Structures are given as C-alpha cells and as structure tokens.
Coordinates of C-alpha atoms and ligand atoms in Angstrom, one line a residue:
K220 CA 1.8 15.1 -8.3
T221 CA 3.3 12.8 -5.7
Y222 CA 1.2 11.2 -2.9
I223 CA 1.9 8.6 -0.2
F224 CA -0.8 6.2 1.0
L225 CA -0.1 5.3 4.5
G226 CA -2.1 3.0 6.7
P227 CA -2.3 -0.5 8.2
P228 CA -2.6 -3.6 6.1
G229 CA -6.1 -4.0 4.8
A230 CA -6.9 -0.3 5.1
G231 CA -7.9 0.0 1.5
K232 CA -4.8 1.7 0.1
G233 CA -4.7 -0.6 -2.9
T234 CA -8.4 -0.4 -3.6
Q235 CA -8.4 3.4 -3.6
A236 CA -5.2 3.6 -5.6
Q237 CA -6.6 1.4 -8.3
R238 CA -9.6 3.7 -8.6
L239 CA -7.4 6.7 -9.0
V240 CA -5.5 4.9 -11.7
E241 CA -8.6 4.1 -13.6
E242 CA -10.4 7.4 -13.2
K243 CA -7.7 10.1 -12.7
G244 CA -4.7 8.8 -14.6
F245 CA -2.4 8.3 -11.6
V246 CA 0.3 5.6 -11.7
Q247 CA 0.3 3.3 -8.6
I248 CA 3.6 2.2 -7.2
S249 CA 2.9 -0.6 -4.9
T250 CA 6.0 -2.1 -3.3
G251 CA 3.9 -5.1 -2.2
D252 CA 2.7 -5.8 -5.8
I253 CA 6.2 -5.4 -7.2
L254 CA 7.6 -7.9 -4.6
R255 CA 4.7 -10.4 -5.1
E256 CA 5.3 -10.3 -8.9
A257 CA 9.1 -11.0 -8.3
V258 CA 8.3 -13.9 -6.0
K259 CA 5.9 -15.3 -8.6
K260 CA 8.5 -15.1 -11.3
G261 CA 11.3 -16.4 -9.0
T262 CA 13.7 -13.5 -9.8
E263 CA 16.7 -12.7 -7.5
L264 CA 14.6 -10.0 -5.8
G265 CA 11.8 -12.5 -5.3
K266 CA 14.1 -15.0 -3.8
K267 CA 15.3 -12.4 -1.3
A268 CA 11.9 -11.1 -0.4
K269 CA 9.9 -14.4 -0.1
E270 CA 10.7 -15.4 3.4
Y271 CA 10.1 -12.0 4.9
M272 CA 6.8 -11.6 3.2
E273 CA 5.5 -15.0 4.2
A274 CA 6.4 -14.2 7.8
G275 CA 4.7 -10.8 7.7
K276 CA 8.0 -9.0 8.2
L277 CA 9.3 -6.1 6.3
V278 CA 11.8 -6.6 3.5
P279 CA 15.1 -4.9 4.2
D280 CA 15.2 -1.1 3.6
D281 CA 18.1 -1.1 1.1
I282 CA 16.2 -3.5 -1.3
I283 CA 13.1 -1.5 -1.2
I284 CA 14.8 1.9 -1.6
G285 CA 16.6 0.5 -4.7
I286 CA 13.3 -0.5 -6.2
I287 CA 11.7 2.9 -5.6
K288 CA 14.7 4.8 -7.1
E289 CA 14.4 2.9 -10.3
K290 CA 10.6 3.4 -10.5
L291 CA 10.9 7.2 -9.9
K292 CA 13.4 7.5 -12.8
E293 CA 11.0 5.4 -15.0
L294 CA 7.9 7.5 -14.2
E295 CA 9.3 11.0 -14.6
G296 CA 6.5 13.5 -15.2
K297 CA 3.7 11.2 -14.2
D298 CA 1.3 11.6 -11.2
I299 CA 2.1 8.9 -8.8
I300 CA 0.8 7.2 -5.7
L301 CA 3.3 5.5 -3.4
D302 CA 1.2 2.6 -2.0
G303 CA 3.0 0.8 0.9
F304 CA 6.2 2.9 0.7
P305 CA 7.7 4.3 2.9
R306 CA 7.1 2.0 5.8
T307 CA 10.1 2.8 8.1
I308 CA 11.8 6.0 9.1
P309 CA 14.9 5.2 7.1
Q310 CA 12.8 4.7 4.0
A311 CA 11.1 8.0 4.5
E312 CA 14.4 9.8 4.9
A313 CA 15.7 8.1 1.8
L314 CA 12.6 9.3 -0.1
D315 CA 13.0 12.9 1.1
K316 CA 16.5 12.8 -0.4
M317 CA 15.4 11.2 -3.6
L318 CA 12.4 13.3 -4.6
P319 CA 14.2 16.6 -5.3
E320 CA 16.8 14.6 -7.4
V321 CA 14.0 13.5 -9.7
G322 CA 12.3 16.9 -9.8
R323 CA 9.5 16.1 -7.5
K324 CA 8.0 17.3 -4.2
L325 CA 5.7 15.5 -1.9
D326 CA 2.1 16.8 -2.3
G327 CA 0.6 14.9 0.6
V328 CA 0.5 11.8 2.8
I329 CA -2.9 10.3 3.2
L330 CA -3.4 8.2 6.3
F331 CA -6.1 5.5 6.0
D332 CA -7.3 5.2 9.5
V333 CA -9.0 1.8 10.5
P334 CA -8.9 -0.2 13.7
D335 CA -7.2 -3.6 14.0
E336 CA -10.5 -5.6 14.2
E337 CA -11.6 -4.2 10.9
V338 CA -8.3 -5.1 9.3
I339 CA -8.7 -8.7 10.3
K340 CA -12.2 -8.9 8.8
R341 CA -11.1 -7.3 5.6
L342 CA -7.9 -9.3 5.1
S343 CA -9.4 -12.7 5.9
G344 CA -12.1 -12.1 3.2
R345 CA -9.8 -10.6 0.6
R346 CA -9.5 -12.4 -2.7
V347 CA -7.4 -11.3 -5.7
D348 CA -7.8 -11.9 -9.5
P349 CA -4.3 -13.3 -10.3
K350 CA -4.7 -12.2 -14.0
T351 CA -5.5 -8.5 -13.4
G352 CA -4.4 -8.0 -9.8
K353 CA -7.9 -6.6 -9.0
V354 CA -8.8 -6.8 -5.4
Y355 CA -12.2 -8.2 -4.1
H356 CA -13.7 -9.2 -0.8
I357 CA -16.0 -12.2 -0.3
I358 CA -18.6 -10.1 1.5
F359 CA -17.9 -6.4 1.0
N360 CA -17.0 -6.5 -2.7
P361 CA -17.7 -10.0 -4.1
P362 CA -15.9 -11.0 -7.4
P363 CA -18.2 -11.7 -10.4
P364 CA -18.9 -15.5 -10.6
E365 CA -16.9 -16.0 -13.8
I366 CA -13.7 -14.7 -12.2
E367 CA -11.4 -17.2 -10.5
V368 CA -9.9 -15.6 -7.5
I369 CA -7.1 -16.6 -5.1
Q370 CA -6.1 -15.7 -1.6
R371 CA -2.8 -13.9 -0.8
D372 CA -0.2 -16.1 1.0
D373 CA 0.1 -13.5 3.8
D374 CA -3.6 -13.2 4.5
K375 CA -3.6 -16.1 7.0
E376 CA -4.7 -15.1 10.4
E377 CA -1.3 -15.6 12.2
V378 CA 0.5 -13.6 9.5
I379 CA -2.2 -10.9 9.5
R380 CA -1.5 -10.4 13.3
K381 CA 2.2 -10.2 12.7
R382 CA 1.8 -7.6 9.9
L383 CA -0.3 -5.5 12.3
E384 CA 2.3 -5.7 14.9
V385 CA 5.0 -4.7 12.4
Y386 CA 2.8 -1.8 11.3
H387 CA 2.4 -0.5 14.8
S388 CA 6.0 -0.7 15.7
Q389 CA 7.8 0.2 12.5
T390 CA 5.4 2.1 10.3
A391 CA 3.2 4.1 12.6
P392 CA 6.1 6.4 13.6
L393 CA 5.8 7.8 10.1
I394 CA 2.5 9.5 11.2
E395 CA 4.5 11.9 13.5
Y396 CA 7.2 12.2 10.9
Y397 CA 4.8 13.6 8.3
K398 CA 2.8 15.6 10.8
K399 CA 6.0 17.5 11.6
Q400 CA 6.4 18.2 7.9
N401 CA 2.8 19.4 7.7
K402 CA 2.0 16.8 5.0
L403 CA -0.4 14.5 6.8
Q404 CA -4.1 14.2 6.0
V405 CA -6.2 11.6 7.8
I406 CA -9.1 9.8 6.2
D407 CA -11.7 7.7 8.0
A408 CA -11.2 4.5 6.1
T409 CA -13.8 2.5 7.9
R410 CA -16.6 3.7 5.6
S411 CA -17.7 2.2 2.3
P412 CA -15.2 2.3 -0.6
D413 CA -17.3 5.0 -2.4
E414 CA -17.4 7.2 0.7
V415 CA -13.7 6.8 1.2
Y416 CA -13.1 7.7 -2.4
T417 CA -15.2 10.9 -2.2
E418 CA -13.2 12.0 0.8
L419 CA -10.0 11.1 -0.9
L420 CA -10.8 13.3 -3.9
S421 CA -11.5 16.2 -1.6
V422 CA -8.1 16.0 0.0
L423 CA -6.1 15.5 -3.2
K424 CA -5.8 19.0 -4.5
Ligands
AP5_516 P1 1.6 -4.8 0.9 O1 1.1 -5.5 -0.3 O2 1.8 -3.3 0.8 O3 0.5 -5.1 2.0 P2 -0.1 -4.2 3.2 O4 0.5 -2.9 3.5 O5 -0.1 -5.1 4.3 O6 -1.4 -3.7 2.6 P3 -2.5 -4.6 2.0 O7 -2.2 -4.7 0.5 O8 -2.8 -5.8 2.8 O9 -3.8 -3.7 2.2 P4 -4.4 -2.5 1.4 O10 -4.4 -1.3 2.3 O11 -3.9 -2.3 0.1 O12 -5.9 -3.0 1.3 P5 -6.8 -3.5 0.1 O13 -7.2 -2.3 -0.8 O14 -6.2 -4.6 -0.6 O15 2.9 -5.5 1.5 C1 3.0 -6.9 1.6 C2 4.4 -7.3 2.1 O16 5.4 -6.8 1.2 C3 4.7 -6.7 3.5 O17 4.2 -7.4 4.5 C4 6.3 -6.7 3.4 O18 6.8 -8.0 3.6 C5 6.5 -6.4 1.9 N1 6.7 -4.9 1.7 C6 5.9 -4.1 0.9 N2 6.3 -2.9 0.9 C7 7.3 -2.8 1.7 C8 8.2 -1.8 2.2 N3 8.0 -0.5 1.8 N4 9.2 -2.1 3.0 C9 9.4 -3.3 3.4 N5 8.6 -4.4 3.1 C10 7.6 -4.1 2.2 O19 -8.1 -3.9 0.9 C11 -8.1 -5.0 1.8 C12 -9.5 -5.8 1.7 O20 -10.5 -4.9 2.2 C13 -9.9 -6.1 0.3 O21 -10.6 -7.4 0.3 C14 -10.9 -5.0 -0.2 O22 -11.8 -5.5 -1.1 C15 -11.5 -4.7 1.2 N6 -11.9 -3.3 1.3 C16 -11.1 -2.2 0.8 N7 -11.7 -1.0 1.2 C17 -12.9 -1.4 1.9 C18 -13.9 -0.6 2.5 N8 -13.9 0.7 2.5 N9 -14.9 -1.3 3.1 C19 -14.9 -2.7 3.2 N10 -13.9 -3.4 2.6 C20 -12.9 -2.8 1.9
ZN517 ZN1 -2.3 -3.4 -1.0

C-alpha cells in the first residue's frame, strides 16, 4: 500500500503516521524527519537544507525528489506512508512518474483538515523526544516526566506563520491535483488523536 498524508504543518500527520507504524506495520517516510536528521549530523544534505528549514521555506524540489527515489527503492514491497511529500506540483508529478517504476500505485491521499489558529496552538506547544523522535504536546499530550523533550527550531511563532503561508501558496494546490485523480479523502483533523485515528482506519482500505 502507498498513502500520502497531506495537510498543513501541525495537522497531526506525524502523530497519526507513528501510530500506523506501531499498530499496522506501515513504514513512515517523513521528508521533514530525514532532513532534520541530516541537519543534526551535518551531512552535505543537511548543509543544503538548514537555511530553508529555519526560514520555514521549502527545500528545492530536486533535492527532495532525489531523497524519495532512494527511499522507494529501499522500501520495495513495504506498506508506506509519505508524510510531508509531495508538497509542490512538480514533486507530485515526479511521484506519479516514479511510482510505476518501482511497481507501486497510489492507494489514496489523506488530507488532514485543520484551521490555521489550531495549527498555531499545536505547534507552539509541540515537544519532541530527541532520542526516539516521538512527538508530544505540553497540553494535549504531555510527555512523561522522566523524558527530556526539546522544541523544534521551526516551531517559533514567526516561522510557524511563514510555514502556513508556504503551505497555502505551494502545497494546497495539491488538493485539486489529487481530487482530479479521484484519490483525495478528507479527514476532520481537529478532533482528538484517537478520533482522528479511528476515522483514518476507516478510510485506509
Ligand atoms: P515537516 O517536518 O514535514 O513539517 P510540517 O509539514 O510543517 O508538519 P509538522 O511536522 O509540523 O506537523 P505534523 O502534521 O506532522 O503534526 P504533528 O503530528 O507533529 O517539514 C519541516 C520542513 O522540512 C519544511 O518546512 C521544509 O523546510 C522541509 N521539507 C519537508 N518536506 C519537504 C518537501 N517535501 N519539500 C520541500 N521541503 C520539505 O503534531 C503537531 C502537534 O500537535 C504535536 O505537538 C502533537 O502532539 C499535537 N497533535 C497532533 N494531533 C493532535 C490532535 N488530534 N489534537 C491535539 N493535538 C494534536
Ligand atoms: Zn511531522
């Protein structure tokens, strides 16, 4: 199976993908996680991506498409969730070309629908366990006291606003793109994580 998780920053894509990994054996391909790891390690990729990410801008398409190509080869035969890719029309077109080459077809695109005000609440309270990558929220999903959590560099208010702007201008056009392909399923992602998960399971056939 091959699914895309589409939606604004802070919609809960990563949270829900993690649960599908734990409970349903999916593999999550998060371009954001891959890039953050590269930045942390200081690799060539990380050096190229850092400035874009800190500014809340998108990393250039050719870099991202290269990463995905490699991952798709590596994960042949696995059920995957593309979390945070594609994010532009050129990325989506590149994916349409790549999938048949690795023997896949797109099973669905899940749009996590949440308004901007909710995004800001979620991202300003987000914390991450740097050891496991697990995502928490200081109010909605507090980390256990023994876990030391950190805040993502791009979860500062000015950067959050920029990321939202980038989402609306560059990523939201994908909604029409996948509607036309008859692949789009919309989930009300404002509800609790459990409720969102239940609805998610009902749309993943
Ligand atoms: P990326 O890491 O993909 O960030 P994003 O899309 O902005 O999404 P987030 O990870 O912020 O949100 P999420 O939907 O996963 O929410 P989460 O589950 O964590 O990308 C980062 C950067 O990398 C980009 O800005 C860009 O520079 C670059 N990049 C990545 N992919 C790229 C691409 N394809 N092309 C170009 N550049 C790319 O949840 C958020 C918070 O809310 C958490 O605290 C969580 O606990 C809480 N929460 C989750 N669900 C609920 C709920 N139902 N109710 C209440 N709280 C909830
Ligand atoms: Zn995420």
